[in-house]
Tab-separated table of C-alpha atoms in Angstrom:
chain	number	residue	atom	x	y	z
A	13	VAL	CA	-30.060	60.025	-25.384
A	14	ASP	CA	-27.272	57.809	-26.680
A	15	TYR	CA	-26.389	55.178	-24.108
A	16	SER	CA	-24.087	53.136	-26.365
A	17	LYS	CA	-20.927	53.754	-24.302
A	18	GLN	CA	-22.662	52.911	-21.030
A	19	LEU	CA	-24.282	49.822	-22.530
A	20	GLN	CA	-20.966	48.561	-23.821
A	21	ALA	CA	-19.457	48.984	-20.346
A	22	ILE	CA	-22.426	47.149	-18.809
A	23	GLU	CA	-22.185	44.281	-21.303
A	24	GLU	CA	-18.466	43.813	-20.644
A	25	LYS	CA	-19.010	43.687	-16.871
A	26	VAL	CA	-22.048	41.415	-17.124
A	27	GLU	CA	-20.295	39.028	-19.529
A	28	ALA	CA	-17.203	38.807	-17.312
A	29	ARG	CA	-19.347	38.065	-14.256
A	30	ARG	CA	-21.509	35.529	-16.155
A	31	LYS	CA	-18.372	33.593	-17.109
A	32	GLU	CA	-16.936	33.791	-13.579
A	33	LEU	CA	-20.148	32.285	-12.243
A	34	GLY	CA	-20.157	29.478	-14.810
A	35	ILE	CA	-23.536	30.485	-16.268
A	36	PRO	CA	-24.006	28.895	-19.716
A	37	GLY	CA	-26.392	31.524	-21.078
A	38	MET	CA	-28.438	34.587	-20.278
A	39	SER	CA	-30.774	37.085	-21.847
A	40	LEU	CA	-30.764	40.696	-20.724
A	41	VAL	CA	-33.096	43.562	-21.530
A	42	ILE	CA	-32.855	47.133	-20.218
A	43	VAL	CA	-35.700	49.656	-20.494
A	44	LYS	CA	-35.210	53.391	-19.975
A	45	ASP	CA	-37.933	56.043	-20.394
A	46	ASP	CA	-40.362	53.504	-21.827
A	47	LYS	CA	-37.915	52.358	-24.543
A	48	VAL	CA	-35.865	49.204	-24.859
A	49	ILE	CA	-32.279	50.489	-24.926
A	50	TYR	CA	-30.580	47.089	-24.733
A	51	MET	CA	-31.715	43.569	-25.543
A	52	LYS	CA	-29.401	40.669	-26.164
A	53	GLY	CA	-28.802	36.985	-25.654
A	54	LEU	CA	-25.345	36.123	-24.264
A	55	GLY	CA	-23.859	32.639	-24.158
A	56	TYR	CA	-25.723	29.411	-24.892
A	57	LYS	CA	-29.270	28.146	-24.420
A	58	ASP	CA	-28.004	24.648	-25.284
A	59	PHE	CA	-24.566	24.293	-23.730
A	60	GLU	CA	-23.769	20.851	-25.179
A	61	ASN	CA	-24.499	21.863	-28.768
A	62	LYS	CA	-23.341	25.479	-28.340
A	63	ILE	CA	-26.619	27.029	-29.555
A	64	ALA	CA	-26.778	30.751	-28.763
A	65	VAL	CA	-29.386	32.490	-26.606
A	66	THR	CA	-31.558	35.037	-28.477
A	67	PRO	CA	-33.784	37.830	-27.109
A	68	ASP	CA	-36.704	35.480	-27.848
A	69	THR	CA	-35.359	32.452	-25.999
A	70	GLN	CA	-37.796	31.355	-23.290
A	71	PHE	CA	-36.492	30.839	-19.756
A	72	ALA	CA	-38.345	29.918	-16.566
A	73	ILE	CA	-38.788	33.142	-14.566
A	74	GLY	CA	-39.510	31.218	-11.330
A	75	SER	CA	-40.737	33.337	-8.437
A	76	ALA	CA	-40.821	36.500	-10.562
A	77	THR	CA	-44.225	34.905	-11.364
A	78	LYS	CA	-45.482	36.072	-7.945
A	79	ALA	CA	-45.959	39.670	-9.144
A	80	PHE	CA	-48.194	38.381	-11.991
A	81	THR	CA	-50.228	36.346	-9.501
A	82	ALA	CA	-50.620	39.336	-7.173
A	83	LEU	CA	-51.702	41.474	-10.152
A	84	SER	CA	-54.305	38.869	-11.121
A	85	VAL	CA	-55.707	39.040	-7.558
A	86	LEU	CA	-55.759	42.879	-7.664
A	87	MET	CA	-57.547	42.876	-11.027
A	88	THR	CA	-60.103	40.454	-9.581
A	89	ALA	CA	-60.522	42.800	-6.588
A	90	ASP	CA	-61.141	45.686	-9.016
A	91	GLU	CA	-64.092	43.707	-10.370
A	92	GLY	CA	-65.513	43.356	-6.851
A	93	LYS	CA	-65.127	39.564	-6.904
A	94	LEU	CA	-62.980	39.561	-3.766
A	95	SER	CA	-61.328	42.038	-1.407
A	96	LEU	CA	-57.753	42.039	-0.108
A	97	ASN	CA	-59.165	42.085	3.406
A	98	ASP	CA	-61.409	39.040	2.891
A	99	SER	CA	-60.630	35.769	4.569
A	100	PRO	CA	-59.355	33.210	2.023
A	101	LYS	CA	-62.168	30.925	3.376
A	102	LYS	CA	-64.708	33.021	1.485
A	103	LEU	CA	-63.639	31.305	-1.714
A	104	LEU	CA	-61.619	28.362	-0.352
A	105	PRO	CA	-63.815	26.786	2.346
A	106	TYR	CA	-61.165	24.139	3.123
A	107	PHE	CA	-58.566	26.815	4.049
A	108	LYS	CA	-57.938	26.337	7.761
A	109	MET	CA	-54.857	27.535	9.651
A	110	TYR	CA	-53.481	25.526	12.573
A	111	ASP	CA	-53.339	28.568	14.877
A	112	ALA	CA	-56.860	29.686	15.865
A	113	ASP	CA	-56.043	33.423	15.958
A	114	THR	CA	-54.328	33.311	12.583
A	115	ASP	CA	-57.199	31.268	11.183
A	116	LYS	CA	-59.677	33.898	12.322
A	117	ASN	CA	-57.717	36.942	11.116
A	118	ILE	CA	-55.679	35.950	8.051
A	119	THR	CA	-56.603	37.842	4.880
A	120	ILE	CA	-55.938	37.478	1.169
A	121	ARG	CA	-53.380	40.296	1.539
A	122	ASP	CA	-51.408	38.150	4.023
A	123	LEU	CA	-51.125	35.315	1.514
A	124	MET	CA	-49.239	37.619	-0.860
A	125	SER	CA	-46.978	39.377	1.649
A	126	HIS	CA	-45.451	36.267	3.285
A	127	SER	CA	-46.894	37.203	6.674
A	128	SER	CA	-48.891	34.018	7.390
A	129	GLY	CA	-46.609	32.866	10.216
A	130	LEU	CA	-45.641	29.733	8.280
A	131	ASN	CA	-42.075	29.110	7.215
A	132	ARG	CA	-41.334	27.289	3.947
A	133	THR	CA	-43.585	24.245	3.618
A	134	ASP	CA	-42.143	23.357	0.223
A	135	LEU	CA	-41.580	19.743	1.229
A	136	ALA	CA	-45.247	18.971	0.682
A	137	MET	CA	-45.029	20.090	-2.936
A	138	ILE	CA	-41.995	18.022	-3.868
A	139	THR	CA	-43.842	14.704	-3.598
A	140	GLY	CA	-46.075	15.574	-6.550
A	141	MET	CA	-48.821	13.518	-4.891
A	142	LEU	CA	-51.123	16.369	-3.923
A	143	ASN	CA	-53.184	18.646	-6.158
A	144	ARG	CA	-53.333	22.409	-5.546
A	145	ALA	CA	-56.328	22.381	-3.194
A	146	GLU	CA	-54.878	19.494	-1.144
A	147	LEU	CA	-51.495	21.198	-0.946
A	148	ILE	CA	-53.072	24.426	0.294
A	149	GLU	CA	-55.104	22.510	2.862
A	150	VAL	CA	-52.046	20.587	4.134
A	151	ALA	CA	-49.752	23.626	4.212
A	152	ALA	CA	-52.268	25.778	6.103
A	153	GLN	CA	-52.363	23.071	8.771
A	154	ALA	CA	-48.590	23.184	9.290
A	155	LYS	CA	-47.439	24.355	12.715
A	156	PRO	CA	-46.651	28.077	12.495
A	157	THR	CA	-43.221	29.425	13.427
A	158	ALA	CA	-44.604	32.914	14.155
A	159	LYS	CA	-47.862	34.697	14.828
A	160	LEU	CA	-49.757	36.316	11.948
A	161	ARG	CA	-47.843	39.362	10.567
A	162	GLU	CA	-45.167	39.009	13.226
A	163	LYS	CA	-42.379	37.972	10.882
A	164	PHE	CA	-41.632	37.839	7.149
A	165	GLN	CA	-41.373	34.190	6.084
A	166	TYR	CA	-41.256	33.354	2.386
A	167	GLN	CA	-44.190	31.106	1.570
A	168	ASN	CA	-44.770	29.526	-1.847
A	169	ILE	CA	-47.951	27.640	-1.030
A	170	MET	CA	-49.744	30.723	0.293
A	171	PHE	CA	-49.057	32.272	-3.149
A	172	ALA	CA	-50.498	29.152	-4.765
A	173	ALA	CA	-53.602	29.814	-2.635
A	174	ALA	CA	-53.738	33.398	-3.955
A	175	GLY	CA	-53.792	32.046	-7.512
A	176	GLU	CA	-56.467	29.531	-6.570
A	177	LEU	CA	-58.623	32.408	-5.258
A	178	VAL	CA	-58.472	33.962	-8.750
A	179	THR	CA	-59.537	30.619	-10.254
A	180	GLN	CA	-62.573	30.426	-7.939
A	181	ALA	CA	-63.559	34.109	-8.180
A	182	GLN	CA	-63.191	34.290	-11.965
A	183	LYS	CA	-64.643	30.802	-12.600
A	184	LYS	CA	-61.632	30.372	-14.874
A	185	PRO	CA	-58.253	28.773	-14.125
A	186	TRP	CA	-55.492	31.163	-13.043
A	187	GLU	CA	-53.450	29.561	-15.870
A	188	LYS	CA	-55.974	30.936	-18.386
A	189	PHE	CA	-56.639	34.284	-16.678
A	190	VAL	CA	-52.995	35.431	-16.819
A	191	PRO	CA	-52.472	34.819	-20.575
A	192	GLU	CA	-55.879	36.294	-21.511
A	193	ARG	CA	-55.967	39.285	-19.190
A	194	ILE	CA	-52.267	40.143	-18.739
A	195	PHE	CA	-50.079	38.617	-21.492
A	196	ALA	CA	-52.494	39.416	-24.350
A	197	PRO	CA	-53.011	43.152	-23.645
A	198	LEU	CA	-49.255	43.569	-23.052
A	199	GLY	CA	-48.405	41.800	-26.310
A	200	MET	CA	-46.478	39.074	-24.482
A	201	THR	CA	-47.008	36.493	-27.211
A	202	ASN	CA	-43.968	34.387	-26.329
A	203	SER	CA	-44.767	33.584	-22.689
A	204	ASN	CA	-46.507	30.588	-21.155
A	205	MET	CA	-47.600	28.986	-17.917
A	206	SER	CA	-45.835	25.616	-17.574
A	207	MET	CA	-42.672	23.662	-18.292
A	208	LYS	CA	-44.667	21.383	-20.600
A	209	GLN	CA	-45.577	24.417	-22.725
A	210	MET	CA	-42.030	25.771	-22.670
A	211	ALA	CA	-40.623	22.425	-23.815
A	212	LYS	CA	-42.729	22.820	-26.993
A	213	ALA	CA	-41.605	26.397	-27.710
A	214	LYS	CA	-39.313	26.592	-30.744
A	215	ASP	CA	-36.819	28.853	-28.974
A	216	HIS	CA	-36.328	27.813	-25.354
A	217	SER	CA	-33.379	27.306	-23.063
A	218	LEU	CA	-32.324	24.126	-21.335
A	219	GLY	CA	-31.572	24.339	-17.604
A	220	TYR	CA	-28.195	23.694	-16.002
A	221	ASN	CA	-26.303	23.353	-12.782
A	222	TYR	CA	-22.709	24.550	-12.434
A	223	ASN	CA	-20.402	22.967	-9.878
A	224	PHE	CA	-17.798	25.440	-8.624
A	225	ASP	CA	-15.483	22.728	-7.295
A	226	THR	CA	-15.332	20.541	-10.391
A	227	LYS	CA	-16.137	23.362	-12.890
A	228	GLU	CA	-18.676	21.009	-14.452
A	229	THR	CA	-21.896	22.094	-16.166
A	230	THR	CA	-24.664	19.506	-16.007
A	231	LYS	CA	-28.040	19.599	-17.694
A	232	LEU	CA	-31.054	19.344	-15.378
A	233	PRO	CA	-34.455	17.884	-16.234
A	234	PHE	CA	-37.366	20.368	-16.312
A	235	ARG	CA	-39.387	20.202	-13.104
A	236	ASP	CA	-43.143	20.618	-13.394
A	237	ILE	CA	-44.586	22.713	-10.589
A	238	ASP	CA	-48.153	22.725	-11.842
A	239	GLU	CA	-49.674	22.271	-8.353
A	240	VAL	CA	-47.990	25.454	-7.075
A	241	ALA	CA	-47.938	27.218	-10.447
A	242	PRO	CA	-49.012	30.682	-9.139
A	243	ALA	CA	-45.848	30.736	-7.004
A	244	GLY	CA	-43.479	30.303	-9.930
A	245	SER	CA	-44.507	28.652	-13.195
A	246	ILE	CA	-44.284	31.420	-15.831
A	247	ASN	CA	-41.770	31.165	-18.685
A	248	SER	CA	-40.886	34.158	-20.819
A	249	SER	CA	-38.280	35.891	-22.985
A	250	ALA	CA	-36.343	39.139	-22.675
A	251	ARG	CA	-38.454	40.729	-25.419
A	252	ASP	CA	-41.722	39.840	-23.673
A	253	MET	CA	-40.471	40.813	-20.223
A	254	ALA	CA	-39.561	44.272	-21.553
A	255	GLU	CA	-43.325	44.815	-21.987
A	256	TRP	CA	-43.868	43.786	-18.360
A	257	LEU	CA	-41.292	46.365	-17.222
A	258	ARG	CA	-42.927	49.073	-19.329
A	259	PHE	CA	-46.345	48.209	-17.899
A	260	VAL	CA	-45.179	48.457	-14.271
A	261	MET	CA	-43.200	51.646	-14.896
A	262	ASN	CA	-46.269	53.154	-16.606
A	263	GLY	CA	-48.265	52.721	-13.406
A	264	GLY	CA	-50.390	49.806	-14.645
A	265	MET	CA	-51.238	51.292	-18.044
A	266	VAL	CA	-50.718	49.745	-21.454
A	267	ASN	CA	-51.403	51.676	-24.680
A	268	GLY	CA	-53.339	54.264	-22.676
A	269	LYS	CA	-55.537	51.572	-21.097
A	270	ARG	CA	-55.544	50.800	-17.386
A	271	LEU	CA	-55.372	47.076	-16.479
A	272	VAL	CA	-55.543	47.674	-12.737
A	273	SER	CA	-57.030	50.571	-10.753
A	274	GLU	CA	-54.677	53.239	-9.442
A	275	ALA	CA	-55.562	52.276	-5.879
A	276	ASN	CA	-54.739	48.610	-6.367
A	277	PHE	CA	-51.618	49.391	-8.389
A	278	ALA	CA	-50.449	51.379	-5.341
A	279	GLU	CA	-51.153	48.360	-3.074
A	280	TRP	CA	-49.083	46.167	-5.373
A	281	ILE	CA	-45.828	48.090	-5.003
A	282	LYS	CA	-46.149	49.595	-1.540
A	283	PRO	CA	-44.561	48.066	1.586
A	284	GLN	CA	-46.952	45.511	3.108
A	285	MET	CA	-44.553	43.584	5.349
A	286	LYS	CA	-41.283	44.661	6.949
A	287	MET	CA	-38.424	42.265	6.226
A	288	SER	CA	-35.464	44.134	7.644
A	289	ALA	CA	-34.278	47.684	8.190
A	290	ALA	CA	-33.373	47.835	4.500
A	291	MET	CA	-36.094	45.798	2.819
A	292	ASP	CA	-39.866	45.434	2.662
A	293	TYR	CA	-42.188	43.167	0.716
A	294	GLY	CA	-45.099	44.486	-1.339
A	295	LEU	CA	-47.484	42.054	-3.050
A	296	GLY	CA	-45.152	39.855	-5.070
A	297	TRP	CA	-42.336	42.454	-5.007
A	298	PHE	CA	-39.286	43.071	-2.844
A	299	LEU	CA	-38.841	46.792	-2.104
A	300	GLN	CA	-35.500	48.286	-1.179
A	301	LYS	CA	-33.627	51.580	-1.332
A	302	TRP	CA	-30.691	52.225	-3.637
A	303	ASN	CA	-29.014	55.644	-3.630
A	304	GLY	CA	-32.173	57.124	-2.127
A	305	ASN	CA	-34.444	55.616	-4.830
A	306	THR	CA	-36.984	52.840	-4.367
A	307	VAL	CA	-36.120	49.640	-6.201
A	308	VAL	CA	-39.031	47.303	-7.021
A	309	GLN	CA	-37.651	43.853	-7.721
A	310	HIS	CA	-38.157	40.088	-7.527
A	311	GLY	CA	-35.908	37.223	-8.446
A	312	GLY	CA	-36.740	33.661	-9.324
A	313	ASN	CA	-34.980	30.344	-8.781
A	314	ILE	CA	-36.142	27.035	-10.096
A	315	ASP	CA	-34.262	23.905	-11.171
A	316	GLY	CA	-31.855	25.040	-13.884
A	317	PHE	CA	-33.008	28.677	-14.049
A	318	ASN	CA	-32.454	31.960	-12.221
A	319	SER	CA	-34.039	35.332	-13.044
A	320	LEU	CA	-34.305	38.886	-11.805
A	321	VAL	CA	-36.825	41.621	-12.623
A	322	ALA	CA	-35.736	44.976	-11.164
A	323	MET	CA	-36.668	48.607	-11.692
A	324	ILE	CA	-36.591	52.105	-10.235
A	325	PRO	CA	-40.009	53.411	-11.360
A	326	GLU	CA	-39.317	57.047	-10.407
A	327	LYS	CA	-36.244	57.024	-12.693
A	328	LYS	CA	-38.029	55.040	-15.435
A	329	ILE	CA	-35.257	52.456	-15.555
A	330	GLY	CA	-35.593	48.701	-15.273
A	331	PHE	CA	-34.037	45.475	-16.468
A	332	VAL	CA	-34.801	41.779	-16.671
A	333	MET	CA	-32.113	39.138	-16.497
A	334	LEU	CA	-32.936	35.542	-17.438
A	335	THR	CA	-30.318	32.815	-16.946
A	336	ASN	CA	-30.150	29.039	-17.320
A	337	VAL	CA	-28.417	28.029	-14.119
A	338	SER	CA	-29.841	27.070	-10.714
A	339	GLY	CA	-29.368	29.892	-8.237
A	340	SER	CA	-26.654	32.505	-8.757
A	341	SER	CA	-25.641	35.902	-7.450
A	342	LEU	CA	-25.535	37.413	-10.958
A	343	GLY	CA	-28.735	39.443	-10.570
A	344	SER	CA	-27.692	41.170	-7.356
A	345	ASP	CA	-24.137	41.593	-8.721
A	346	ILE	CA	-25.252	43.423	-11.875
A	347	MET	CA	-28.125	45.485	-10.447
A	348	PRO	CA	-25.940	48.318	-9.061
A	349	THR	CA	-23.776	48.189	-12.224
A	350	ILE	CA	-26.773	48.682	-14.517
A	351	PHE	CA	-28.482	51.342	-12.414
A	352	SER	CA	-25.390	53.428	-11.672
A	353	THR	CA	-23.953	53.196	-15.207
A	354	ILE	CA	-27.215	54.338	-16.849
A	355	LEU	CA	-28.257	56.874	-14.225
A	356	ASP	CA	-24.659	58.007	-13.892
A	357	GLY	CA	-25.299	58.510	-10.221
A	358	PRO	CA	-22.591	58.538	-7.542
A	359	LYS	CA	-19.914	56.165	-8.732
A	360	ASN	CA	-20.352	54.308	-5.446
A	361	GLU	CA	-16.769	53.148	-5.338
A	362	ALA	CA	-16.515	50.488	-2.677
A	363	VAL	CA	-14.793	51.677	0.477
A	364	LYS	CA	-11.505	49.760	0.582
A	365	LEU	CA	-10.865	48.273	3.999
A	366	PRO	CA	-7.238	48.024	5.176
A	367	LEU	CA	-5.777	44.493	4.930
A	368	LYS	CA	-5.400	44.329	8.720
A	369	THR	CA	-9.143	44.801	9.156
A	370	LEU	CA	-9.837	42.197	6.467
A	371	GLN	CA	-7.633	39.633	8.228
A	372	PHE	CA	-9.520	40.297	11.425
A	373	LEU	CA	-12.846	39.583	9.656
A	374	ALA	CA	-11.745	36.431	7.822
A	375	GLY	CA	-12.705	33.040	9.238
A	376	LYS	CA	-15.550	30.568	9.599
A	377	TYR	CA	-18.940	31.643	10.918
A	378	GLY	CA	-22.407	30.215	11.323
A	379	THR	CA	-24.189	27.478	13.172
A	380	ALA	CA	-23.484	23.755	13.374
A	381	GLU	CA	-25.791	22.980	10.447
A	382	ARG	CA	-24.879	25.996	8.326
A	383	ALA	CA	-21.223	26.950	8.152
A	384	ILE	CA	-20.131	29.927	6.067
A	385	GLU	CA	-16.681	31.330	5.532
A	386	VAL	CA	-15.360	34.851	5.042
A	387	LYS	CA	-12.287	34.647	2.812
A	388	ILE	CA	-9.702	37.165	1.589
A	389	GLU	CA	-8.476	37.082	-1.983
A	390	GLY	CA	-5.970	39.803	-2.748
A	391	GLU	CA	-7.601	42.899	-1.279
A	392	ASP	CA	-11.138	41.603	-1.668
A	393	LEU	CA	-13.419	39.977	0.840
A	394	PHE	CA	-15.609	37.024	-0.213
A	395	LEU	CA	-18.464	35.252	1.534
A	396	VAL	CA	-18.407	31.517	0.844
A	397	VAL	CA	-21.648	29.600	1.392
A	398	PRO	CA	-21.523	25.825	0.738
A	399	GLY	CA	-22.981	24.950	-2.652
A	400	GLN	CA	-23.246	28.552	-3.839
A	401	PRO	CA	-21.026	30.879	-5.866
A	402	PRO	CA	-18.733	33.064	-3.743
A	403	TYR	CA	-20.248	36.489	-3.037
A	404	LYS	CA	-17.851	39.445	-3.233
A	405	LEU	CA	-18.520	41.698	-0.249
A	406	GLU	CA	-18.477	45.434	-0.739
A	407	ARG	CA	-18.899	48.045	1.904
A	408	THR	CA	-22.207	49.787	1.078
A	409	ALA	CA	-22.429	52.243	3.916
């Protein structure tokens, strides 16, 4: 199949949106039917010196790391060294939750589906004073904001605990297990586990922040997150991440060899925790519907970098976007563009609302500490959140 026309249309749209959002550089790879159909660096990896991004430029993938961590736990479960329904205490004796019921019933599965009842306890990790075990111990003792499995609450330190379980069960650091048992078989030779390693790579991107008010691009220092590495420390390139897409879309097989059992592969990408009517969480994956198909995806945000890994396994299409700016809406903006252009599905033209209705919707919303604004520009509706790029709202149903 020749996708050149579609790919040109995608590139034009993606490039226009990248520039609108003030993103210095990005790398994009699209895989269809087990083949890379598009792979390109756009913009700059070094904005000051105008050095171009290549398909081999390393970027921090941030929380897209969580799927690798969950896979490492599932592979360890395949070897009988732990079970998803075990208590984390089996391998981490210091793991003690504040709530007695949660403490008694929490399982390894809960650590990876954000169902622990804890909201973000990221503050503890910013100090850099605590090692991984201490962080896990402190975070577990935080006061819960929900009962176990009652509510989806994104939790980085519980994912760090999942990685630590692999370290204990395998008698080998999680940081060594992933490169040896996942990167190597997949041929991901240009990926690594920490900012220190990425800084030494000959082709890597710098990280930036873009200020929408002043239109200024500022370089950010790399932030080491070694203590919570399993929640977000992997760095990779478009070329390497294409192999990751192929692996997931091949049901956990690489070159005819299975890295994870069929049963545990199914656990990985099946709904484990309800988030909303439209979204579930698997084990390190967000799961949502698009045009009746299941999208398996996860983004990542870390100082100076923003990524998205997204695929529709049943249609054998997926893409990875790597960018060098803190937080942006680019991933969610381009996902429907890429999927609909390649799959040529319904053209999903946005339902245009009459101007009168738009005017009725415009205004300021939110709570005292979090004000957001709904703004009209021409015939388009935008959501403006302080400190973030404006999100264009389109009627999806």
